[in-house]
CSV table of C-alpha atoms and ligand atoms in Angstrom, one decimal:
chain,number,residue,atom,x,y,z
A,762,UNK,CA,0.0,0.0,0.0
A,763,UNK,CA,1.5,3.3,-1.1
A,764,UNK,CA,0.5,6.6,-2.5
A,765,UNK,CA,-2.3,6.6,-5.2
A,766,UNK,CA,-1.2,7.9,-8.5
A,767,UNK,CA,-1.7,11.6,-9.3
A,768,UNK,CA,-3.1,11.9,-12.8
A,769,UNK,CA,-1.3,14.1,-15.3
A,770,UNK,CA,-3.6,15.9,-17.8
A,771,UNK,CA,-2.6,17.6,-21.1
A,772,UNK,CA,-3.7,20.9,-19.4
A,773,UNK,CA,-1.7,20.2,-16.2
A,774,UNK,CA,1.4,19.4,-18.3
A,775,UNK,CA,1.2,22.6,-20.4
A,776,UNK,CA,0.8,24.8,-17.2
A,777,UNK,CA,3.8,23.0,-15.6
A,778,UNK,CA,5.9,23.5,-18.6
A,779,UNK,CA,5.0,27.2,-18.8
A,780,UNK,CA,5.6,27.7,-15.1
A,781,UNK,CA,9.0,26.2,-15.0
A,782,UNK,CA,10.0,28.2,-18.1
A,783,UNK,CA,9.1,31.4,-16.4
A,784,UNK,CA,11.3,30.3,-13.5
A,785,UNK,CA,14.3,29.6,-15.8
A,786,UNK,CA,14.0,32.8,-17.6
A,787,UNK,CA,13.8,34.7,-14.4
A,788,UNK,CA,17.2,33.4,-13.3
A,789,UNK,CA,18.7,34.3,-16.6
A,790,UNK,CA,17.2,37.8,-17.2
A,791,UNK,CA,20.6,39.4,-16.3
A,792,UNK,CA,23.4,40.9,-18.3
A,793,UNK,CA,25.0,38.8,-21.0
A,794,UNK,CA,28.3,39.0,-19.1
A,795,UNK,CA,26.9,37.4,-16.0
A,796,UNK,CA,25.3,34.8,-18.1
A,797,UNK,CA,28.4,33.6,-20.1
A,798,UNK,CA,30.8,34.0,-17.3
A,799,UNK,CA,32.0,31.0,-15.2
A,800,UNK,CA,31.0,32.0,-11.6
A,801,UNK,CA,32.7,28.9,-10.1
A,802,UNK,CA,34.5,26.0,-11.3
A,803,UNK,CA,31.8,23.8,-9.6
A,804,UNK,CA,29.1,25.2,-11.9
A,805,UNK,CA,28.3,25.6,-15.6
A,806,UNK,CA,27.8,29.2,-17.1
A,807,UNK,CA,24.2,30.0,-16.6
A,808,UNK,CA,23.7,30.2,-20.4
A,809,UNK,CA,24.8,26.5,-20.5
A,810,UNK,CA,22.0,25.3,-18.2
A,811,UNK,CA,19.5,27.5,-20.1
A,812,UNK,CA,20.1,26.0,-23.5
A,813,UNK,CA,20.6,22.4,-21.9
A,814,UNK,CA,17.1,22.3,-20.5
A,815,UNK,CA,15.9,23.2,-24.1
A,816,UNK,CA,18.1,20.6,-25.6
A,817,UNK,CA,16.7,18.0,-23.1
A,818,UNK,CA,13.1,19.0,-24.0
A,819,UNK,CA,13.9,18.6,-27.6
A,820,UNK,CA,15.5,15.1,-27.1
A,821,UNK,CA,12.5,13.7,-25.0
A,822,UNK,CA,9.4,15.6,-26.0
A,823,UNK,CA,10.1,16.5,-29.6
A,824,UNK,CA,12.3,13.7,-30.8
A,825,UNK,CA,11.6,10.6,-28.6
A,826,UNK,CA,8.0,11.3,-28.1
A,827,UNK,CA,7.1,13.1,-31.3
A,828,UNK,CA,9.4,11.1,-33.6
A,829,UNK,CA,10.5,14.4,-35.2
A,830,UNK,CA,14.0,15.5,-36.2
A,831,UNK,CA,16.1,17.7,-34.0
A,832,UNK,CA,14.9,21.2,-33.7
A,833,UNK,CA,18.5,22.3,-34.3
A,834,UNK,CA,21.2,20.0,-35.5
A,835,UNK,CA,24.7,20.0,-34.0
A,836,UNK,CA,23.8,21.0,-30.4
A,837,UNK,CA,23.6,17.5,-28.7
A,838,UNK,CA,27.4,17.3,-28.1
A,839,UNK,CA,27.7,20.7,-26.6
A,840,UNK,CA,24.6,20.2,-24.2
A,841,UNK,CA,25.5,16.6,-23.2
A,842,UNK,CA,26.3,16.8,-19.4
A,843,UNK,CA,28.6,13.5,-19.7
A,844,UNK,CA,30.7,14.7,-22.6
A,845,UNK,CA,31.9,17.9,-20.9
A,846,UNK,CA,32.4,18.6,-17.2
A,847,UNK,CA,31.0,21.9,-15.6
A,848,UNK,CA,34.4,23.4,-15.4
A,849,UNK,CA,35.1,23.0,-19.1
A,850,UNK,CA,31.7,24.2,-20.5
A,851,UNK,CA,32.7,27.9,-20.7
A,852,UNK,CA,35.2,26.9,-23.6
A,853,UNK,CA,32.6,25.2,-25.8
A,854,UNK,CA,30.9,27.0,-28.7
A,855,UNK,CA,27.8,27.7,-26.5
A,856,UNK,CA,24.7,29.4,-28.0
A,857,UNK,CA,24.8,33.1,-26.8
A,858,UNK,CA,22.1,34.4,-24.4
A,859,UNK,CA,19.7,35.6,-27.2
A,860,UNK,CA,20.3,32.5,-29.4
A,861,UNK,CA,19.6,30.2,-26.3
A,862,UNK,CA,16.4,32.0,-25.6
A,863,UNK,CA,15.4,31.7,-29.3
A,864,UNK,CA,16.3,28.0,-29.3
A,865,UNK,CA,14.0,27.4,-26.2
A,866,UNK,CA,11.1,29.2,-27.8
A,867,UNK,CA,11.6,27.1,-30.9
A,868,UNK,CA,11.6,23.8,-29.1
A,869,UNK,CA,8.7,24.8,-26.8
A,870,UNK,CA,6.6,25.6,-29.9
A,871,UNK,CA,7.1,22.1,-31.2
A,872,UNK,CA,6.4,20.5,-27.7
A,873,UNK,CA,3.1,22.3,-27.4
A,874,UNK,CA,2.1,21.4,-31.0
A,875,UNK,CA,2.7,17.8,-30.2
A,876,UNK,CA,0.8,18.0,-26.9
A,877,UNK,CA,-2.2,19.4,-28.8
A,878,UNK,CA,-2.1,16.3,-31.0
A,879,UNK,CA,-2.0,14.0,-28.0
A,880,UNK,CA,-5.8,13.8,-27.6
A,881,UNK,CA,-6.1,10.4,-29.1
A,882,UNK,CA,-2.8,8.9,-27.8
A,883,UNK,CA,-0.1,8.1,-30.3
A,884,UNK,CA,0.9,4.6,-31.3
A,885,UNK,CA,2.0,1.9,-29.0
A,886,UNK,CA,5.7,2.9,-28.9
A,887,UNK,CA,4.9,6.4,-27.9
A,888,UNK,CA,2.4,5.2,-25.5
A,889,UNK,CA,4.9,3.2,-23.7
A,890,UNK,CA,7.3,6.2,-23.6
A,891,UNK,CA,4.5,8.4,-22.4
A,892,UNK,CA,3.8,6.0,-19.6
A,893,UNK,CA,1.1,8.0,-17.6
A,894,UNK,CA,2.7,11.2,-18.6
A,895,UNK,CA,6.1,10.4,-17.0
A,896,UNK,CA,8.2,11.7,-19.8
A,897,UNK,CA,6.5,15.2,-19.5
A,898,UNK,CA,6.9,15.0,-15.7
A,899,UNK,CA,10.5,14.1,-16.3
A,900,UNK,CA,11.3,17.1,-18.4
A,901,UNK,CA,9.4,19.4,-16.1
A,902,UNK,CA,11.4,18.2,-13.1
A,903,UNK,CA,14.6,18.2,-15.0
A,904,UNK,CA,14.2,22.0,-15.7
A,905,UNK,CA,13.2,22.6,-12.1
A,906,UNK,CA,16.4,20.8,-11.0
A,907,UNK,CA,18.6,22.9,-13.3
A,908,UNK,CA,16.8,26.0,-12.0
A,909,UNK,CA,17.8,25.1,-8.5
A,910,UNK,CA,21.3,24.4,-9.8
A,911,UNK,CA,21.2,27.8,-11.4
A,912,UNK,CA,20.3,29.3,-8.1
A,913,UNK,CA,23.3,27.7,-6.4
A,914,UNK,CA,25.4,29.4,-9.2
A,915,UNK,CA,23.7,32.7,-8.1
A,916,UNK,CA,24.7,31.9,-4.6
A,917,UNK,CA,28.4,31.2,-5.5
A,918,UNK,CA,28.6,34.4,-7.6
A,919,UNK,CA,30.0,37.5,-5.9
A,920,UNK,CA,28.8,40.9,-6.4
A,921,UNK,CA,25.6,42.9,-5.7
A,922,UNK,CA,22.3,41.0,-5.8
A,923,UNK,CA,20.7,40.2,-9.1
A,924,UNK,CA,17.5,38.4,-8.0
A,925,UNK,CA,14.4,40.0,-6.4
A,926,UNK,CA,14.2,39.1,-2.7
A,927,UNK,CA,11.7,36.4,-1.8
A,928,UNK,CA,8.6,36.5,0.4
A,929,UNK,CA,8.9,36.5,4.2
A,930,UNK,CA,8.7,33.0,5.7
A,931,UNK,CA,6.2,32.2,8.5
A,932,UNK,CA,7.5,32.6,12.1
A,933,UNK,CA,9.3,29.9,13.9
A,934,UNK,CA,8.2,28.3,17.2
A,935,UNK,CA,9.4,26.0,20.0
A,936,UNK,CA,8.4,22.4,19.5
A,937,UNK,CA,7.2,20.5,22.3
A,938,UNK,CA,9.5,17.5,21.7
A,939,UNK,CA,13.0,17.7,20.5
A,940,UNK,CA,12.9,14.2,19.0
A,941,UNK,CA,10.2,11.8,18.0
A,942,UNK,CA,10.0,8.0,18.2
A,943,UNK,CA,9.5,5.6,15.2
A,944,UNK,CA,8.5,2.2,16.4
A,945,UNK,CA,10.0,-1.0,15.0
A,946,UNK,CA,8.2,-2.4,12.0
A,947,UNK,CA,7.7,-2.6,8.2
A,948,UNK,CA,6.8,0.2,6.0
A,949,UNK,CA,6.6,0.8,2.2
A,950,UNK,CA,9.9,2.2,0.9
A,951,UNK,CA,9.7,3.8,-2.6
A,952,UNK,CA,6.9,3.8,-5.1
A,953,UNK,CA,5.5,1.7,-8.1
A,954,UNK,CA,2.6,4.0,-9.0
A,955,UNK,CA,3.6,7.7,-8.7
A,956,UNK,CA,3.7,9.0,-12.3
A,957,UNK,CA,6.2,11.7,-11.2
A,958,UNK,CA,8.6,9.2,-9.7
A,959,UNK,CA,12.1,8.8,-11.4
A,960,UNK,CA,13.3,5.2,-11.9
A,961,UNK,CA,15.5,5.4,-8.8
A,962,UNK,CA,12.4,5.8,-6.5
A,963,UNK,CA,11.0,2.5,-7.9
A,964,UNK,CA,9.8,-0.1,-7.1
A,965,UNK,CA,7.8,0.0,-3.9
A,966,UNK,CA,9.0,-2.5,-1.4
A,967,UNK,CA,8.6,-3.5,2.3
A,968,UNK,CA,11.4,-2.7,4.6
A,969,UNK,CA,11.4,-3.7,8.3
A,970,UNK,CA,13.3,-1.2,10.5
A,971,UNK,CA,14.3,-1.4,14.2
A,972,UNK,CA,12.9,1.3,16.3
A,973,UNK,CA,14.7,4.7,16.2
A,974,UNK,CA,14.5,8.3,17.3
A,975,UNK,CA,14.7,11.3,14.9
A,976,UNK,CA,14.8,14.9,15.6
A,977,UNK,CA,11.6,16.9,15.1
A,978,UNK,CA,13.4,19.5,13.2
A,979,UNK,CA,16.6,20.0,11.2
A,980,UNK,CA,19.7,21.1,12.9
A,981,UNK,CA,19.8,24.9,13.3
A,982,UNK,CA,22.5,27.6,12.9
A,983,UNK,CA,22.6,27.9,16.7
A,984,UNK,CA,23.6,24.3,17.1
A,985,UNK,CA,26.2,24.6,14.4
A,986,UNK,CA,27.8,27.6,16.1
A,987,UNK,CA,27.8,25.6,19.4
A,988,UNK,CA,29.7,22.8,17.4
A,989,UNK,CA,32.2,25.5,16.0
A,990,UNK,CA,32.6,27.1,19.4
A,991,UNK,CA,33.2,23.8,21.0
A,992,UNK,CA,36.2,23.2,18.6
A,993,UNK,CA,34.3,20.7,16.4
A,994,UNK,CA,36.1,21.8,13.2
A,995,UNK,CA,39.5,21.2,15.0
A,996,UNK,CA,38.8,17.8,16.7
A,997,UNK,CA,40.0,15.1,14.3
A,998,UNK,CA,38.3,12.4,16.5
A,999,UNK,CA,34.8,13.7,15.5
A,1000,UNK,CA,35.6,13.3,11.7
A,1001,UNK,CA,35.9,10.2,9.5
A,1002,UNK,CA,39.4,9.9,8.0
A,1003,UNK,CA,38.1,11.0,4.6
A,1004,UNK,CA,36.2,13.9,6.2
A,1005,UNK,CA,39.2,15.1,8.2
A,1006,UNK,CA,41.5,14.9,5.2
A,1007,UNK,CA,39.1,17.1,3.3
A,1008,UNK,CA,38.5,19.4,6.2
A,1009,UNK,CA,42.4,20.0,6.3
A,1010,UNK,CA,42.9,20.3,2.7
A,1011,UNK,CA,40.1,23.0,2.4
A,1012,UNK,CA,40.7,24.6,5.7
A,1013,UNK,CA,37.0,24.2,6.7
A,1014,UNK,CA,36.0,26.1,9.9
A,1015,UNK,CA,32.4,27.0,9.4
A,1016,UNK,CA,29.6,26.4,6.7
A,1017,UNK,CA,30.2,27.8,3.3
A,1018,UNK,CA,29.4,31.6,3.0
A,1019,UNK,CA,29.9,32.2,6.7
A,1020,UNK,CA,32.6,34.3,8.4
A,1021,UNK,CA,33.0,35.8,11.9
A,1022,UNK,CA,33.1,39.5,12.4
A,1023,UNK,CA,34.1,40.1,16.1
A,1024,UNK,CA,31.4,38.3,18.0
A,1025,UNK,CA,28.9,38.0,15.2
A,1026,UNK,CA,28.6,35.3,12.6
A,1027,UNK,CA,27.7,36.9,9.1
A,1028,UNK,CA,27.0,35.2,5.9
A,1029,UNK,CA,26.5,36.0,2.2
A,1030,UNK,CA,23.2,35.1,0.7
A,1031,UNK,CA,22.4,35.7,-3.0
A,1032,UNK,CA,24.5,38.8,-2.9
A,1033,UNK,CA,23.3,40.2,0.5
A,1034,UNK,CA,25.5,40.2,3.7
A,1035,UNK,CA,23.6,39.7,6.9
A,1036,UNK,CA,23.9,38.1,10.4
A,1037,UNK,CA,23.4,34.4,10.4
A,1038,UNK,CA,19.8,33.8,11.7
A,1039,UNK,CA,20.2,31.5,14.7
A,1040,UNK,CA,16.9,29.8,14.5
A,1041,UNK,CA,17.1,28.7,10.9
A,1042,UNK,CA,18.2,25.2,9.6
A,1043,UNK,CA,21.9,25.4,8.9
A,1044,UNK,CA,22.6,25.1,5.1
A,1045,UNK,CA,25.7,24.9,2.9
A,1046,UNK,CA,27.3,22.1,4.9
A,1047,UNK,CA,28.9,19.0,3.3
A,1048,UNK,CA,28.1,15.5,4.4
A,1049,UNK,CA,31.4,15.3,6.2
A,1050,UNK,CA,30.6,18.3,8.3
A,1051,UNK,CA,27.1,16.9,9.1
A,1052,UNK,CA,28.7,13.7,10.1
A,1053,UNK,CA,31.2,15.4,12.4
A,1054,UNK,CA,28.4,17.4,14.0
A,1055,UNK,CA,26.4,14.3,14.6
A,1056,UNK,CA,29.3,12.5,16.3
A,1057,UNK,CA,29.9,15.6,18.5
A,1058,UNK,CA,26.1,15.5,19.4
A,1059,UNK,CA,26.3,11.8,20.4
A,1060,UNK,CA,24.0,11.0,17.4
A,1061,UNK,CA,24.1,10.0,13.8
A,1062,UNK,CA,22.5,10.8,10.4
A,1063,UNK,CA,19.4,8.8,9.5
A,1064,UNK,CA,19.6,6.3,6.7
A,1065,UNK,CA,17.3,7.1,3.8
A,1066,UNK,CA,15.0,4.4,4.9
A,1067,UNK,CA,14.7,5.9,8.3
A,1068,UNK,CA,14.2,9.3,6.9
A,1069,UNK,CA,11.4,8.1,4.5
A,1070,UNK,CA,9.6,6.2,7.2
A,1071,UNK,CA,9.7,9.3,9.4
A,1072,UNK,CA,8.4,11.4,6.7
A,1073,UNK,CA,5.7,9.2,5.0
A,1074,UNK,CA,4.6,6.1,7.1
A,1075,UNK,CA,1.2,6.4,8.4
A,1076,UNK,CA,0.8,3.7,11.2
A,1077,UNK,CA,-3.0,4.2,11.2
A,1078,UNK,CA,-3.4,3.0,7.5
A,1079,UNK,CA,-0.1,1.2,7.0
A,1080,UNK,CA,0.5,3.3,3.8
A,1081,UNK,CA,3.2,5.7,2.8
A,1082,UNK,CA,2.1,9.4,2.1
A,1083,UNK,CA,3.3,11.3,-0.9
A,1084,UNK,CA,4.0,14.1,1.5
A,1085,UNK,CA,4.3,14.0,5.4
A,1086,UNK,CA,0.9,15.7,5.8
A,1087,UNK,CA,-1.0,13.5,3.2
A,1088,UNK,CA,-1.3,13.2,-0.5
A,1089,UNK,CA,-2.4,16.7,-1.3
A,1090,UNK,CA,-0.1,19.1,-3.1
A,1091,UNK,CA,2.3,21.4,-1.0
A,1092,UNK,CA,0.9,24.8,0.1
A,1093,UNK,CA,2.7,27.8,1.5
A,1094,UNK,CA,1.3,26.9,4.9
A,1095,UNK,CA,2.8,23.5,4.9
A,1096,UNK,CA,6.3,23.7,3.4
A,1097,UNK,CA,8.9,26.0,2.1
A,1098,UNK,CA,9.4,25.3,-1.4
A,1099,UNK,CA,9.7,26.7,-5.0
A,1100,UNK,CA,11.9,29.7,-4.1
A,1101,UNK,CA,9.0,31.6,-2.7
A,1102,UNK,CA,11.3,32.8,0.1
A,1103,UNK,CA,15.0,33.4,-0.3
A,1104,UNK,CA,16.1,30.8,2.3
A,1105,UNK,CA,15.0,28.3,4.8
A,1106,UNK,CA,12.2,29.2,7.2
A,1107,UNK,CA,12.7,29.5,10.9
A,1108,UNK,CA,12.7,26.2,13.0
A,1109,UNK,CA,9.1,25.2,13.9
A,1110,UNK,CA,7.5,27.4,11.2
A,1111,UNK,CA,5.3,24.5,9.7
A,1112,UNK,CA,3.4,22.7,12.3
A,1113,UNK,CA,0.8,22.0,9.6
A,1114,UNK,CA,3.4,20.1,7.6
A,1115,UNK,CA,4.1,17.5,10.4
A,1116,UNK,CA,4.4,13.9,9.4
A,1117,UNK,CA,2.4,11.1,11.2
A,1118,UNK,CA,5.2,10.6,13.7
A,1119,UNK,CA,5.5,14.3,14.3
A,1120,UNK,CA,8.7,15.1,12.4
A,1121,UNK,CA,8.4,18.7,10.8
A,1122,UNK,CA,10.1,20.5,8.0
A,1123,UNK,CA,11.0,17.2,6.2
A,1124,UNK,CA,9.9,18.7,2.8
A,1125,UNK,CA,11.4,22.0,1.8
A,1126,UNK,CA,13.7,24.4,3.7
A,1127,UNK,CA,16.9,22.3,3.3
A,1128,UNK,CA,17.8,19.1,1.6
A,1129,UNK,CA,18.8,16.7,4.4
A,1130,UNK,CA,21.9,14.5,4.1
A,1131,UNK,CA,21.4,10.9,4.9
A,1132,UNK,CA,23.8,8.2,6.0
A,1133,UNK,CA,23.2,6.3,2.8
A,1134,UNK,CA,25.1,5.8,-0.4
A,1135,UNK,CA,23.2,6.1,-3.7
A,1136,UNK,CA,22.2,2.4,-4.6
A,1137,UNK,CA,19.4,0.8,-6.5
A,1138,UNK,CA,16.3,-0.6,-4.9
A,1139,UNK,CA,15.7,-4.3,-5.3
A,1140,UNK,CA,14.1,-4.8,-8.7
A,1141,UNK,CA,15.3,-1.4,-10.1
A,1142,UNK,CA,15.0,-1.0,-13.8
A,1143,UNK,CA,16.5,1.9,-15.8
A,1144,UNK,CA,13.8,4.1,-17.2
A,1145,UNK,CA,13.8,5.8,-19.8
A,1146,UNK,CA,17.6,6.2,-20.0
A,1147,UNK,CA,20.7,4.9,-18.0
A,1148,UNK,CA,22.2,8.3,-17.5
A,1149,UNK,CA,19.7,9.7,-15.1
A,1150,UNK,CA,20.3,7.3,-12.2
A,1151,UNK,CA,21.9,4.0,-13.2
A,1152,UNK,CA,25.4,5.3,-14.2
A,1153,UNK,CA,25.6,6.9,-10.7
A,1154,UNK,CA,25.1,3.5,-8.9
A,1155,UNK,CA,28.2,1.8,-7.6
A,1156,UNK,CA,29.5,-1.4,-9.4
A,1157,UNK,CA,28.5,-4.6,-7.6
A,1158,UNK,CA,30.6,-4.9,-4.3
A,1159,UNK,CA,31.7,-1.3,-4.4
A,1160,UNK,CA,30.7,1.7,-2.0
A,1161,UNK,CA,28.8,4.6,-3.6
A,1162,UNK,CA,30.8,7.7,-4.1
A,1163,UNK,CA,27.6,9.7,-3.4
A,1164,UNK,CA,25.4,10.3,-0.4
A,1165,UNK,CA,21.6,10.5,-0.7
A,1166,UNK,CA,19.8,13.8,0.2
A,1167,UNK,CA,16.1,13.8,0.9
A,1168,UNK,CA,13.1,16.3,1.2
A,1169,UNK,CA,14.0,19.2,-1.1
A,1170,UNK,CA,15.0,22.7,-0.1
A,1171,UNK,CA,13.3,26.2,-0.2
A,1172,UNK,CA,14.7,26.2,-3.8
A,1173,UNK,CA,13.1,23.0,-4.9
A,1174,UNK,CA,9.9,23.2,-6.8
A,1175,UNK,CA,6.8,21.4,-5.1
A,1176,UNK,CA,6.6,19.2,-8.3
A,1177,UNK,CA,10.1,18.0,-8.1
A,1178,UNK,CA,10.1,16.6,-4.6
A,1179,UNK,CA,7.9,14.1,-2.6
A,1180,UNK,CA,8.6,11.6,0.2
A,1181,UNK,CA,10.1,9.1,-2.1
A,1182,UNK,CA,12.3,11.5,-4.1
A,1183,UNK,CA,16.1,10.9,-3.9
A,1184,UNK,CA,18.7,13.3,-4.6
A,1185,UNK,CA,22.5,12.6,-4.5
A,1186,UNK,CA,25.8,14.3,-4.4
A,1187,UNK,CA,29.5,13.9,-3.4
A,1188,UNK,CA,30.1,14.1,0.3
A,1189,UNK,CA,32.2,17.2,-0.1
A,1190,UNK,CA,29.6,19.4,-1.8
A,1191,UNK,CA,28.5,22.6,-0.1
A,1192,UNK,CA,27.0,24.9,-2.6
A,1193,UNK,CA,23.8,22.9,-2.7
A,1194,UNK,CA,21.1,23.9,-0.3
A,1195,UNK,CA,21.7,21.1,2.1
A,1196,UNK,CA,21.5,20.8,5.8
A,1197,UNK,CA,20.9,17.7,8.1
A,1198,UNK,CA,18.8,16.1,10.8
A,1199,UNK,CA,20.0,13.9,13.6
A,1200,UNK,CA,18.8,10.4,14.7
A,1201,UNK,CA,19.7,7.7,17.1
A,1202,UNK,CA,19.0,4.0,17.7
A,1203,UNK,CA,16.1,3.3,20.2
A,1204,UNK,CA,18.4,1.1,22.3
A,1205,UNK,CA,20.6,4.0,23.0
A,1206,UNK,CA,18.3,5.0,26.1
B,2065,AVJ,C1,19.7,14.4,-9.4
B,2065,AVJ,C2,20.4,16.7,-8.9
B,2065,AVJ,C3,22.1,14.9,-9.0
B,2065,AVJ,O1,21.8,17.8,-11.3
B,2065,AVJ,O2,23.2,16.2,-11.7
B,2065,AVJ,C4,20.1,17.1,-14.2
B,2065,AVJ,C5,19.8,16.0,-11.9
B,2065,AVJ,N1,20.1,14.9,-14.1
B,2065,AVJ,N2,20.2,16.7,-15.3
B,2065,AVJ,C6,22.2,16.7,-11.4
B,2065,AVJ,C7,19.9,16.0,-13.3
B,2065,AVJ,C8,20.3,15.4,-15.3
B,2065,AVJ,C9,21.0,15.5,-11.2
B,2065,AVJ,N3,20.8,15.4,-9.7
B,2066,FE,FE1,20.4,18.0,-17.1
């Protein structure tokens, strides 16, 4: 028993495509120089991401689904993420800003023409690819994921702000219990029916977990400052050997974008300098920092199965929910998503977003690092291409080079996250909007 499927209609697809495009254009409505420049070796020039989402739409919605020729020949190599790493893309023969926007409009015109003709569904081959609308959901999510990546590029960029400030977040509050208990027992991990689910979220399978405790809220900046001031960044015993090596090599002493000015912690956020808000989830920490903090606190990171059980499992029905609060779409009162605000909301801001066990802010605010590597679920089948997930799985018998992140951030669109959604990155990455939450075994008491 798992979430019911959420139907995708032609109208809903058209609206989702239009909404994500407005978002992409808003992040790239800046001077040409800012678009073509490489702001960080970790990121592509913004103009690469822009044309890449159009090329992906052309590949999947025009060519694969519509059986049409490429909208423009000769672009697939330049916009293939596997052929050129991020640091080298600035040297490719990229479409310029105006040409990229024109390309996106051209592809989109063909996508919408095909969508209009979908009323009687196309032949069997296309119907299989369409699979309840997944290929559309995939293209929409792909563009939102690149939008979040572009926002991380904006965060890495130095200089005065380029983006409009977001809306204020709801106020935080003290929660009654610092941690919540999740009793031992089986739950449904993953999904076989959600039409938005990527291949790596499939198939649904029962997993039996021992009892555990998990924090009601993500770790806040106040706790991260306590870790810093207790010498956490200088105590090798708290770090894994690989984490300590990285900490030494990079000279890590605080989350990315933070520095101390006298007695005050300051941070740079999308071009603004401001005091670190103590009651917000900490973000821009890598997995190694999260793990060291957990050791310092006498706790650990949850596994991704623990995270998903705490977020989704409803003991009253035995089902897993699409979101912590139920199966209904996110609203501004339940979760901080979609870059409505410019950062995480204060701790305790979303009592209406609580999961059945009482965990809060599991969806939105910050991606949460888990203890788990990125591996396939039993029965995994690559769909519709190996390069989305499968090539990132470890070879049999090897460890994953990645760690799984769950729950989405304030910058993640509501259509690109759910309780089953799996994100992954290297354990050294800090430019993503990631924090963490702590857990412990039940037999620790
Ligand atoms: C799932 C966020 C790790 O950005 O590398 C974008 C998503 N896949 N284009 C990434 C993705 C293809 C992917 N992550
Ligand atoms: Fe991509």
